[in-house]
Amino acid sequence: MKILIIHNNYTIRGGEESVVIFQKNIFEKLGHEVLIYSKDNKVKSTFFNKLKRLFLGYFNPFSYNDIQKITKDFKPDFAIIHNLYHSITPSVLLPLKKANIPSFMILHNYRLLCPVGTLFRNGAICKDCLDSPHREVMCLKNRCGKTLANSFFFASRSKLIRKSKLVTKNITTFVALSPFQKNVLVKYGIDSSKIEVIGNAIDIDEKTIVDFPKEDYIGYIGRMTPEKGIDLFIEIALSMPEQKFKIAGINSLDNNIKLPKNVEMCGYLTKENLAKFYSSAKSIMMTSKCYEGFPMVILEAFKYKTPVIVPHLGALADIVTDNFDGYVYEPTDIKNLISRIKKLTFEQSKSMGENGFLKAVNNYNAVGYANKIIKLAIKNKQR
């Protein structure tokens, strides 16, 4: 089959980009032909570019023309859609529908419901735009885009797309990453019949995995932003001065934040060093305060036989099983979490890590994932 993957890269690369690369690799491995259409959000912050983003943020005719040409030249059997903002825009959905090419949107976040996609504000879950009759106006009122200008842009774009049904009318199927996510979407108006649940997956080649000796540190991997709970990670480290903690990723912390002596900032890691970071950790800890989709961090940790600590929030507790392949903690009971981390032995770490590895191999393997997508494509081609 010929597969078109569409993704607007984020300024700071993260889990979505790794899923795009994973999809390309596994589909090509299985003999399919893959074309990636991508644009980048890395543009100079000039007045002209901001003005351009404002006018083209809803419907980009250049992207429309690009995809129209691809439908004629490449002739994809189906398209997988990831992020469309800010450069690509939902304009690309129209030529796909016109050419009767099924399109499947992977829902990495909650942008169908929330102008900024996170359902998060002021350190907690926020549903103001869903529960208020004023909907997107709440994004402007709450300054969810940080500045008034950005908040106006996000709110107006979201309202235009919702009212016009540009996305919901033209996407063939939305792919939710968990039953929890599907339930939230359906509760707030997305047609249940247009949603399929397919969790993320990972390609595991046991021959290439190197097992590093476990070291006595708790690891954090990813963006250092409020919704990811980096402040909570640091707070926990501060409460456990005898325990070592390590953070991997581009340092975007406020300069005023002083890290405790037991926290090591590792910065951006190469593929090889990241593998060692995962494998050597006693545990990887996620301290998210928002509804996550299906974090690749969990599957990467399982791949390297490392247990994962997650909050009982959203879909996370459906992926990690408490005391089996990690710990699931109550966000309101951090003292209990600290107590459990203190009691975590290397033997328990290795045992739970093995369980996580087997779970990834059996439930989240790459071939099974690819077959689910292909099955979805065949089903929609026959309609």
mmCIF file of C-alpha atoms in Angstrom:
data_model
loop_
_atom_site.group_PDB
_atom_site.id
_atom_site.type_symbol
_atom_site.label_atom_id
_atom_site.label_comp_id
_atom_site.label_asym_id
_atom_site.label_seq_id
_atom_site.Cartn_x
_atom_site.Cartn_y
_atom_site.Cartn_z
ATOM 1 C CA MET A 1 0.000 0.000 0.000
ATOM 2 C CA LYS A 2 0.979 3.633 -0.474
ATOM 3 C CA ILE A 3 0.774 5.588 2.776
ATOM 4 C CA LEU A 4 0.906 9.351 3.213
ATOM 5 C CA ILE A 5 1.904 10.629 6.662
ATOM 6 C CA ILE A 6 1.213 14.299 7.419
ATOM 7 C CA HIS A 7 2.823 16.047 10.373
ATOM 8 C CA ASN A 8 3.608 19.614 11.383
ATOM 9 C CA ASN A 9 6.795 19.409 13.472
ATOM 10 C CA TYR A 10 6.798 21.175 16.819
ATOM 11 C CA THR A 11 9.439 23.745 17.748
ATOM 12 C CA ILE A 12 10.659 21.364 20.451
ATOM 13 C CA ARG A 13 10.592 17.795 19.162
ATOM 14 C CA GLY A 14 8.822 15.235 21.317
ATOM 15 C CA GLY A 15 6.769 12.053 21.348
ATOM 16 C CA GLU A 16 4.737 12.829 18.226
ATOM 17 C CA GLU A 17 7.854 13.078 16.083
ATOM 18 C CA SER A 18 9.074 9.720 17.380
ATOM 19 C CA VAL A 19 5.700 8.155 16.482
ATOM 20 C CA VAL A 20 5.955 9.553 12.934
ATOM 21 C CA ILE A 21 9.418 8.020 12.504
ATOM 22 C CA PHE A 22 8.229 4.751 14.061
ATOM 23 C CA GLN A 23 5.275 4.544 11.647
ATOM 24 C CA LYS A 24 7.455 5.212 8.617
ATOM 25 C CA ASN A 25 9.968 2.562 9.651
ATOM 26 C CA ILE A 26 7.487 -0.192 10.467
ATOM 27 C CA PHE A 27 5.326 0.316 7.378
ATOM 28 C CA GLU A 28 8.384 0.306 5.107
ATOM 29 C CA LYS A 29 9.691 -2.762 6.921
ATOM 30 C CA LEU A 30 6.428 -4.520 6.037
ATOM 31 C CA GLY A 31 6.796 -3.598 2.365
ATOM 32 C CA HIS A 32 4.578 -0.517 2.121
ATOM 33 C CA GLU A 33 5.582 2.717 0.405
ATOM 34 C CA VAL A 34 5.571 5.763 2.690
ATOM 35 C CA LEU A 35 5.686 9.469 1.916
ATOM 36 C CA ILE A 36 5.974 12.026 4.720
ATOM 37 C CA TYR A 37 4.611 15.522 4.150
ATOM 38 C CA SER A 38 5.861 17.836 6.879
ATOM 39 C CA LYS A 39 6.342 21.473 7.728
ATOM 40 C CA ASP A 40 8.187 23.114 10.578
ATOM 41 C CA ASN A 41 7.108 25.597 13.243
ATOM 42 C CA LYS A 42 10.668 26.897 13.505
ATOM 43 C CA VAL A 43 10.317 30.299 11.857
ATOM 44 C CA LYS A 44 11.763 33.670 12.757
ATOM 45 C CA SER A 45 9.518 35.565 15.153
ATOM 46 C CA THR A 46 9.007 38.606 12.948
ATOM 47 C CA PHE A 47 5.910 40.764 12.616
ATOM 48 C CA PHE A 48 5.380 39.486 9.057
ATOM 49 C CA ASN A 49 5.568 35.833 10.132
ATOM 50 C CA LYS A 50 3.133 36.444 12.991
ATOM 51 C CA LEU A 51 0.736 38.145 10.590
ATOM 52 C CA LYS A 52 1.149 35.288 8.130
ATOM 53 C CA ARG A 53 0.402 32.750 10.858
ATOM 54 C CA LEU A 54 -2.732 34.667 11.841
ATOM 55 C CA PHE A 55 -4.163 34.640 8.314
ATOM 56 C CA LEU A 56 -2.980 31.169 7.296
ATOM 57 C CA GLY A 57 -3.441 29.460 10.677
ATOM 58 C CA TYR A 58 -6.953 28.291 9.836
ATOM 59 C CA PHE A 59 -6.619 27.413 6.163
ATOM 60 C CA ASN A 60 -3.303 27.293 4.313
ATOM 61 C CA PRO A 61 -3.884 27.262 0.517
ATOM 62 C CA PHE A 62 -0.247 26.330 -0.117
ATOM 63 C CA SER A 63 -0.596 23.147 1.931
ATOM 64 C CA TYR A 64 -3.888 22.457 0.157
ATOM 65 C CA ASN A 65 -2.145 22.645 -3.225
ATOM 66 C CA ASP A 66 0.737 20.464 -2.039
ATOM 67 C CA ILE A 67 -1.579 17.669 -0.916
ATOM 68 C CA GLN A 68 -3.739 17.981 -4.011
ATOM 69 C CA LYS A 69 -0.614 17.380 -6.101
ATOM 70 C CA ILE A 70 0.418 14.435 -3.909
ATOM 71 C CA THR A 71 -3.002 12.799 -4.335
ATOM 72 C CA LYS A 72 -2.481 12.888 -8.112
ATOM 73 C CA ASP A 73 1.218 12.009 -8.270
ATOM 74 C CA PHE A 74 1.764 9.650 -5.328
ATOM 75 C CA LYS A 75 -1.831 8.351 -5.188
ATOM 76 C CA PRO A 76 -1.830 7.215 -1.539
ATOM 77 C CA ASP A 77 -4.199 4.462 -0.427
ATOM 78 C CA PHE A 78 -4.722 6.292 2.849
ATOM 79 C CA ALA A 79 -3.312 9.145 4.916
ATOM 80 C CA ILE A 80 -2.274 9.293 8.562
ATOM 81 C CA ILE A 81 -2.626 12.743 10.093
ATOM 82 C CA HIS A 82 -0.694 13.859 13.156
ATOM 83 C CA ASN A 83 -0.295 17.553 14.049
ATOM 84 C CA LEU A 84 -1.631 20.140 11.568
ATOM 85 C CA TYR A 85 -0.643 23.355 13.349
ATOM 86 C CA HIS A 86 0.547 26.009 12.871
ATOM 87 C CA SER A 87 1.768 25.719 9.281
ATOM 88 C CA ILE A 88 -0.025 22.857 7.515
ATOM 89 C CA THR A 89 -3.605 23.476 8.793
ATOM 90 C CA PRO A 90 -6.745 21.363 8.195
ATOM 91 C CA SER A 91 -6.881 22.638 4.592
ATOM 92 C CA VAL A 92 -5.095 19.408 3.589
ATOM 93 C CA LEU A 93 -8.135 17.335 4.536
ATOM 94 C CA LEU A 94 -10.211 18.671 1.640
ATOM 95 C CA PRO A 95 -8.124 17.331 -1.282
ATOM 96 C CA LEU A 96 -7.853 13.983 0.513
ATOM 97 C CA LYS A 97 -11.625 13.719 0.829
ATOM 98 C CA LYS A 98 -12.130 14.926 -2.731
ATOM 99 C CA ALA A 99 -9.856 12.128 -3.965
ATOM 100 C CA ASN A 100 -11.684 9.557 -1.767
ATOM 101 C CA ILE A 101 -8.532 8.855 0.228
ATOM 102 C CA PRO A 102 -9.315 7.694 3.794
ATOM 103 C CA SER A 103 -7.680 9.850 6.451
ATOM 104 C CA PHE A 104 -6.942 8.786 10.015
ATOM 105 C CA MET A 105 -6.055 11.421 12.595
ATOM 106 C CA ILE A 106 -3.916 10.240 15.512
ATOM 107 C CA LEU A 107 -5.113 12.166 18.570
ATOM 108 C CA HIS A 108 -1.915 12.848 20.504
ATOM 109 C CA ASN A 109 -3.670 15.580 22.505
ATOM 110 C CA TYR A 110 -7.069 17.192 23.094
ATOM 111 C CA ARG A 111 -6.957 19.940 20.472
ATOM 112 C CA LEU A 112 -10.362 18.857 19.132
ATOM 113 C CA LEU A 113 -11.794 20.162 22.413
ATOM 114 C CA CYS A 114 -9.242 22.630 23.785
ATOM 115 C CA PRO A 115 -7.735 25.567 21.831
ATOM 116 C CA VAL A 116 -4.251 24.865 23.225
ATOM 117 C CA GLY A 117 -4.711 21.093 23.239
ATOM 118 C CA THR A 118 -3.820 20.319 26.856
ATOM 119 C CA LEU A 119 -7.009 20.766 28.924
ATOM 120 C CA PHE A 120 -4.644 22.252 31.477
ATOM 121 C CA ARG A 121 -4.380 25.641 33.198
ATOM 122 C CA ASN A 122 -2.868 27.009 36.400
ATOM 123 C CA GLY A 123 -1.493 23.656 37.482
ATOM 124 C CA ALA A 124 -4.689 21.632 37.056
ATOM 125 C CA ILE A 125 -7.094 20.053 34.565
ATOM 126 C CA CYS A 126 -9.206 22.765 32.901
ATOM 127 C CA LYS A 127 -12.491 22.268 31.038
ATOM 128 C CA ASP A 128 -13.653 25.884 30.941
ATOM 129 C CA CYS A 129 -13.948 25.873 27.135
ATOM 130 C CA LEU A 130 -16.117 22.755 27.333
ATOM 131 C CA ASP A 131 -18.373 23.500 30.281
ATOM 132 C CA SER A 132 -18.971 27.189 29.585
ATOM 133 C CA PRO A 133 -21.583 28.338 27.023
ATOM 134 C CA HIS A 134 -18.972 30.840 25.843
ATOM 135 C CA ARG A 135 -16.632 27.994 24.815
ATOM 136 C CA GLU A 136 -13.435 29.361 23.205
ATOM 137 C CA VAL A 137 -13.937 32.824 24.698
ATOM 138 C CA MET A 138 -12.709 31.271 27.944
ATOM 139 C CA CYS A 139 -9.330 30.647 26.318
ATOM 140 C CA LEU A 140 -9.068 34.377 25.676
ATOM 141 C CA LYS A 141 -10.330 35.275 29.140
ATOM 142 C CA ASN A 142 -7.915 32.882 30.856
ATOM 143 C CA ARG A 143 -4.961 33.880 28.622
ATOM 144 C CA CYS A 144 -4.290 30.228 27.809
ATOM 145 C CA GLY A 145 -1.884 31.294 25.084
ATOM 146 C CA LYS A 146 0.102 33.227 27.725
ATOM 147 C CA THR A 147 -0.217 36.515 25.812
ATOM 148 C CA LEU A 148 -3.447 38.194 24.718
ATOM 149 C CA ALA A 149 -2.424 37.976 21.043
ATOM 150 C CA ASN A 150 -1.630 34.262 21.204
ATOM 151 C CA SER A 151 -4.790 33.535 23.186
ATOM 152 C CA PHE A 152 -6.875 35.351 20.571
ATOM 153 C CA PHE A 153 -5.189 33.346 17.810
ATOM 154 C CA PHE A 154 -5.796 29.986 19.503
ATOM 155 C CA ALA A 155 -9.381 30.823 20.489
ATOM 156 C CA SER A 156 -10.428 32.201 17.095
ATOM 157 C CA ARG A 157 -8.794 29.363 15.161
ATOM 158 C CA SER A 158 -10.410 26.752 17.383
ATOM 159 C CA LYS A 159 -13.840 28.355 17.078
ATOM 160 C CA LEU A 160 -13.608 28.665 13.288
ATOM 161 C CA ILE A 161 -12.597 25.033 12.916
ATOM 162 C CA ARG A 162 -15.291 23.821 15.322
ATOM 163 C CA LYS A 163 -18.086 25.877 13.758
ATOM 164 C CA SER A 164 -17.113 25.025 10.174
ATOM 165 C CA LYS A 165 -16.572 21.342 11.067
ATOM 166 C CA LEU A 166 -13.526 21.481 8.823
ATOM 167 C CA VAL A 167 -11.874 18.659 10.750
ATOM 168 C CA THR A 168 -14.799 16.583 12.036
ATOM 169 C CA LYS A 169 -16.527 16.469 8.618
ATOM 170 C CA ASN A 170 -13.452 15.635 6.576
ATOM 171 C CA ILE A 171 -11.506 13.164 8.712
ATOM 172 C CA THR A 172 -12.531 9.566 8.031
ATOM 173 C CA THR A 173 -11.598 8.201 11.461
ATOM 174 C CA PHE A 174 -10.144 9.666 14.638
ATOM 175 C CA VAL A 175 -7.658 7.338 16.321
ATOM 176 C CA ALA A 176 -7.859 7.789 20.092
ATOM 177 C CA LEU A 177 -4.893 6.441 22.018
ATOM 178 C CA SER A 178 -6.926 5.049 24.919
ATOM 179 C CA PRO A 179 -10.516 4.255 25.949
ATOM 180 C CA PHE A 180 -10.252 7.117 28.455
ATOM 181 C CA GLN A 181 -9.481 9.596 25.685
ATOM 182 C CA LYS A 182 -12.347 8.304 23.557
ATOM 183 C CA ASN A 183 -14.774 8.693 26.469
ATOM 184 C CA VAL A 184 -13.729 12.328 26.993
ATOM 185 C CA LEU A 185 -14.126 13.096 23.280
ATOM 186 C CA VAL A 186 -17.552 11.458 23.069
ATOM 187 C CA LYS A 187 -18.729 13.196 26.246
ATOM 188 C CA TYR A 188 -18.002 16.555 24.645
ATOM 189 C CA GLY A 189 -19.581 15.971 21.273
ATOM 190 C CA ILE A 190 -17.302 13.948 19.002
ATOM 191 C CA ASP A 191 -19.218 11.213 17.159
ATOM 192 C CA SER A 192 -18.397 7.857 18.765
ATOM 193 C CA SER A 193 -18.768 6.012 15.453
ATOM 194 C CA LYS A 194 -15.875 8.028 14.012
ATOM 195 C CA ILE A 195 -13.432 7.039 16.772
ATOM 196 C CA GLU A 196 -11.253 3.918 16.905
ATOM 197 C CA VAL A 197 -8.955 3.161 19.848
ATOM 198 C CA ILE A 198 -5.414 2.137 18.877
ATOM 199 C CA GLY A 199 -2.692 2.724 21.444
ATOM 200 C CA ASN A 200 0.889 3.577 20.545
ATOM 201 C CA ALA A 201 3.411 0.800 19.977
ATOM 202 C CA ILE A 202 7.141 0.225 19.853
ATOM 203 C CA ASP A 203 9.515 -1.762 17.666
ATOM 204 C CA ILE A 204 11.570 -4.106 19.830
ATOM 205 C CA ASP A 205 14.547 -5.961 18.396
ATOM 206 C CA GLU A 206 15.898 -8.035 21.270
ATOM 207 C CA LYS A 207 19.186 -8.624 19.425
ATOM 208 C CA THR A 208 20.074 -4.925 19.477
ATOM 209 C CA ILE A 209 19.021 -4.117 23.051
ATOM 210 C CA VAL A 210 21.934 -3.722 25.444
ATOM 211 C CA ASP A 211 21.159 -4.275 29.128
ATOM 212 C CA PHE A 212 23.106 -1.807 31.257
ATOM 213 C CA PRO A 213 23.603 -2.411 34.990
ATOM 214 C CA LYS A 214 20.943 -0.703 37.088
ATOM 215 C CA GLU A 215 22.029 2.469 38.879
ATOM 216 C CA ASP A 216 20.401 4.096 41.873
ATOM 217 C CA TYR A 217 18.589 6.996 40.189
ATOM 218 C CA ILE A 218 15.029 7.941 39.275
ATOM 219 C CA GLY A 219 14.821 9.353 35.752
ATOM 220 C CA TYR A 220 12.692 12.008 34.069
ATOM 221 C CA ILE A 221 12.565 12.308 30.273
ATOM 222 C CA GLY A 222 10.830 14.952 28.188
ATOM 223 C CA ARG A 223 9.676 18.534 28.141
ATOM 224 C CA MET A 224 10.196 20.511 31.331
ATOM 225 C CA THR A 225 6.850 22.275 31.310
ATOM 226 C CA PRO A 226 4.138 22.887 33.950
ATOM 227 C CA GLU A 227 1.668 20.359 32.511
ATOM 228 C CA LYS A 228 4.376 17.673 32.619
ATOM 229 C CA GLY A 229 4.811 18.351 36.330
ATOM 230 C CA ILE A 230 8.538 19.065 36.308
ATOM 231 C CA ASP A 231 8.013 21.153 39.447
ATOM 232 C CA LEU A 232 6.594 18.104 41.242
ATOM 233 C CA PHE A 233 9.556 15.977 40.133
ATOM 234 C CA ILE A 234 11.940 18.540 41.629
ATOM 235 C CA GLU A 235 9.797 18.797 44.780
ATOM 236 C CA ILE A 236 9.970 15.018 45.270
ATOM 237 C CA ALA A 237 13.743 15.086 44.751
ATOM 238 C CA LEU A 238 14.003 17.843 47.354
ATOM 239 C CA SER A 239 12.138 15.620 49.829
ATOM 240 C CA MET A 240 14.546 12.726 49.202
ATOM 241 C CA PRO A 241 18.077 14.180 49.488
ATOM 242 C CA GLU A 242 19.606 10.699 49.817
ATOM 243 C CA GLN A 243 18.121 9.538 46.467
ATOM 244 C CA LYS A 244 19.655 10.527 43.122
ATOM 245 C CA PHE A 245 17.449 11.928 40.342
ATOM 246 C CA LYS A 246 18.338 12.602 36.694
ATOM 247 C CA ILE A 247 16.589 14.717 34.072
ATOM 248 C CA ALA A 248 17.073 14.101 30.330
ATOM 249 C CA GLY A 249 15.959 16.651 27.746
ATOM 250 C CA ILE A 250 16.557 20.188 26.566
ATOM 251 C CA ASN A 251 16.745 22.417 29.632
ATOM 252 C CA SER A 252 13.842 24.862 29.432
ATOM 253 C CA LEU A 253 13.555 25.517 33.158
ATOM 254 C CA ASP A 254 13.201 29.038 34.478
ATOM 255 C CA ASN A 255 16.583 30.468 35.461
ATOM 256 C CA ASN A 256 15.204 31.199 38.927
ATOM 257 C CA ILE A 257 14.655 27.493 39.620
ATOM 258 C CA LYS A 258 17.529 26.052 41.611
ATOM 259 C CA LEU A 259 17.936 22.307 41.366
ATOM 260 C CA PRO A 260 18.674 20.315 44.529
ATOM 261 C CA LYS A 261 22.165 18.807 44.737
ATOM 262 C CA ASN A 262 20.760 15.316 44.198
ATOM 263 C CA VAL A 263 19.305 16.239 40.771
ATOM 264 C CA GLU A 264 21.526 15.930 37.702
ATOM 265 C CA MET A 265 20.583 17.742 34.494
ATOM 266 C CA CYS A 266 21.745 15.493 31.637
ATOM 267 C CA GLY A 267 20.529 17.697 28.776
ATOM 268 C CA TYR A 268 19.783 16.421 25.285
ATOM 269 C CA LEU A 269 20.971 12.825 24.853
ATOM 270 C CA THR A 270 21.979 10.971 21.693
ATOM 271 C CA LYS A 271 20.088 7.793 20.809
ATOM 272 C CA GLU A 272 22.805 5.622 22.376
ATOM 273 C CA ASN A 273 23.032 7.669 25.578
ATOM 274 C CA LEU A 274 19.249 7.826 25.876
ATOM 275 C CA ALA A 275 19.103 4.029 25.676
ATOM 276 C CA LYS A 276 21.621 3.842 28.528
ATOM 277 C CA PHE A 277 19.611 6.420 30.508
ATOM 278 C CA TYR A 278 16.454 4.286 30.214
ATOM 279 C CA SER A 279 18.187 0.977 30.852
ATOM 280 C CA SER A 280 20.279 2.091 33.840
ATOM 281 C CA ALA A 281 17.489 3.883 35.713
ATOM 282 C CA LYS A 282 16.009 2.243 38.776
ATOM 283 C CA SER A 283 12.734 3.670 37.524
ATOM 284 C CA ILE A 284 11.448 6.316 35.135
ATOM 285 C CA MET A 285 8.977 8.701 36.755
ATOM 286 C CA MET A 286 6.237 10.711 35.066
ATOM 287 C CA THR A 287 4.728 13.512 37.133
ATOM 288 C CA SER A 288 2.198 14.766 34.574
ATOM 289 C CA LYS A 289 -0.628 17.002 35.755
ATOM 290 C CA CYS A 290 -2.518 16.913 32.457
ATOM 291 C CA TYR A 291 -4.380 14.200 30.529
ATOM 292 C CA GLU A 292 -1.662 12.452 28.548
ATOM 293 C CA GLY A 293 -2.393 10.638 25.288
ATOM 294 C CA PHE A 294 -0.167 7.571 25.266
ATOM 295 C CA PRO A 295 3.373 8.613 26.254
ATOM 296 C CA MET A 296 6.142 6.908 24.299
ATOM 297 C CA VAL A 297 8.308 7.371 27.402
ATOM 298 C CA ILE A 298 6.424 4.473 29.014
ATOM 299 C CA LEU A 299 6.971 2.109 26.093
ATOM 300 C CA GLU A 300 10.618 3.143 25.766
ATOM 301 C CA ALA A 301 11.149 2.372 29.444
ATOM 302 C CA PHE A 302 9.439 -1.009 29.064
ATOM 303 C CA LYS A 303 11.645 -1.719 26.053
ATOM 304 C CA TYR A 304 14.710 -1.286 28.260
ATOM 305 C CA LYS A 305 13.200 -3.301 31.126
ATOM 306 C CA THR A 306 12.724 -0.335 33.428
ATOM 307 C CA PRO A 307 9.564 0.168 35.534
ATOM 308 C CA VAL A 308 7.579 3.394 35.273
ATOM 309 C CA ILE A 309 5.993 5.521 37.987
ATOM 310 C CA VAL A 310 2.862 7.392 36.852
ATOM 311 C CA PRO A 311 0.013 9.353 38.470
ATOM 312 C CA HIS A 312 -3.498 7.912 38.564
ATOM 313 C CA LEU A 313 -4.643 10.440 35.987
ATOM 314 C CA GLY A 314 -6.295 9.961 32.611
ATOM 315 C CA ALA A 315 -5.105 6.941 30.643
ATOM 316 C CA LEU A 316 -1.800 6.404 32.455
ATOM 317 C CA ALA A 317 -3.155 3.876 34.949
ATOM 318 C CA ASP A 318 -4.503 1.830 32.008
ATOM 319 C CA ILE A 319 -0.980 1.463 30.603
ATOM 320 C CA VAL A 320 1.039 0.943 33.790
ATOM 321 C CA THR A 321 -0.142 -1.694 36.266
ATOM 322 C CA ASP A 322 0.579 -0.875 39.901
ATOM 323 C CA ASN A 323 3.172 -3.153 41.531
ATOM 324 C CA PHE A 324 3.493 -5.145 38.290
ATOM 325 C CA ASP A 325 5.467 -3.000 35.855
ATOM 326 C CA GLY A 326 5.677 0.186 37.895
ATOM 327 C CA TYR A 327 3.865 2.267 40.472
ATOM 328 C CA VAL A 328 0.606 4.182 40.065
ATOM 329 C CA TYR A 329 0.343 6.956 42.636
ATOM 330 C CA GLU A 330 -2.517 9.185 43.710
ATOM 331 C CA PRO A 331 -1.681 12.818 42.816
ATOM 332 C CA THR A 332 -3.068 13.895 46.197
ATOM 333 C CA ASP A 333 -0.813 11.537 48.170
ATOM 334 C CA ILE A 334 2.784 12.417 47.359
ATOM 335 C CA LYS A 335 3.969 11.293 50.808
ATOM 336 C CA ASN A 336 2.929 7.739 49.998
ATOM 337 C CA LEU A 337 4.737 7.934 46.649
ATOM 338 C CA ILE A 338 7.945 9.075 48.350
ATOM 339 C CA SER A 339 7.620 6.201 50.815
ATOM 340 C CA ARG A 340 7.254 3.697 47.966
ATOM 341 C CA ILE A 341 10.261 5.083 46.082
ATOM 342 C CA LYS A 342 12.361 4.757 49.231
ATOM 343 C CA LYS A 343 11.371 1.094 49.542
ATOM 344 C CA LEU A 344 12.020 0.262 45.858
ATOM 345 C CA THR A 345 14.820 -2.306 45.683
ATOM 346 C CA PHE A 346 16.937 -3.261 42.673
ATOM 347 C CA GLU A 347 15.346 -6.719 42.720
ATOM 348 C CA GLN A 348 11.862 -5.176 42.508
ATOM 349 C CA SER A 349 13.054 -2.816 39.774
ATOM 350 C CA LYS A 350 14.392 -5.699 37.686
ATOM 351 C CA SER A 351 11.289 -7.831 38.226
ATOM 352 C CA MET A 352 8.856 -5.047 37.285
ATOM 353 C CA GLY A 353 11.113 -4.095 34.368
ATOM 354 C CA GLU A 354 10.876 -7.636 32.988
ATOM 355 C CA ASN A 355 7.078 -7.491 33.326
ATOM 356 C CA GLY A 356 6.974 -4.197 31.448
ATOM 357 C CA PHE A 357 9.155 -5.624 28.689
ATOM 358 C CA LEU A 358 6.853 -8.619 28.206
ATOM 359 C CA LYS A 359 3.810 -6.333 28.211
ATOM 360 C CA ALA A 360 5.359 -4.204 25.449
ATOM 361 C CA VAL A 361 6.259 -7.287 23.386
ATOM 362 C CA ASN A 362 2.811 -8.878 23.743
ATOM 363 C CA ASN A 363 0.468 -5.872 23.770
ATOM 364 C CA TYR A 364 2.268 -2.982 22.095
ATOM 365 C CA ASN A 365 4.400 -4.552 19.370
ATOM 366 C CA ALA A 366 5.027 -2.772 16.081
ATOM 367 C CA VAL A 367 3.655 -5.391 13.678
ATOM 368 C CA GLY A 368 0.385 -5.697 15.579
ATOM 369 C CA TYR A 369 0.027 -1.908 15.529
ATOM 370 C CA ALA A 370 0.695 -1.667 11.788
ATOM 371 C CA ASN A 371 -1.821 -4.420 11.065
ATOM 372 C CA LYS A 372 -4.517 -2.541 13.012
ATOM 373 C CA ILE A 373 -3.934 0.573 10.890
ATOM 374 C CA ILE A 374 -3.928 -1.434 7.641
ATOM 375 C CA LYS A 375 -7.134 -3.201 8.710
ATOM 376 C CA LEU A 376 -8.708 0.202 9.340
ATOM 377 C CA ALA A 377 -7.627 1.354 5.877
ATOM 378 C CA ILE A 378 -9.044 -1.735 4.160
ATOM 379 C CA LYS A 379 -12.348 -1.357 6.020
ATOM 380 C CA ASN A 380 -12.708 2.256 4.912
ATOM 381 C CA LYS A 381 -11.622 1.523 1.336
ATOM 382 C CA GLN A 382 -14.482 -0.948 1.043
ATOM 383 C CA ARG A 383 -17.119 1.601 2.051
#
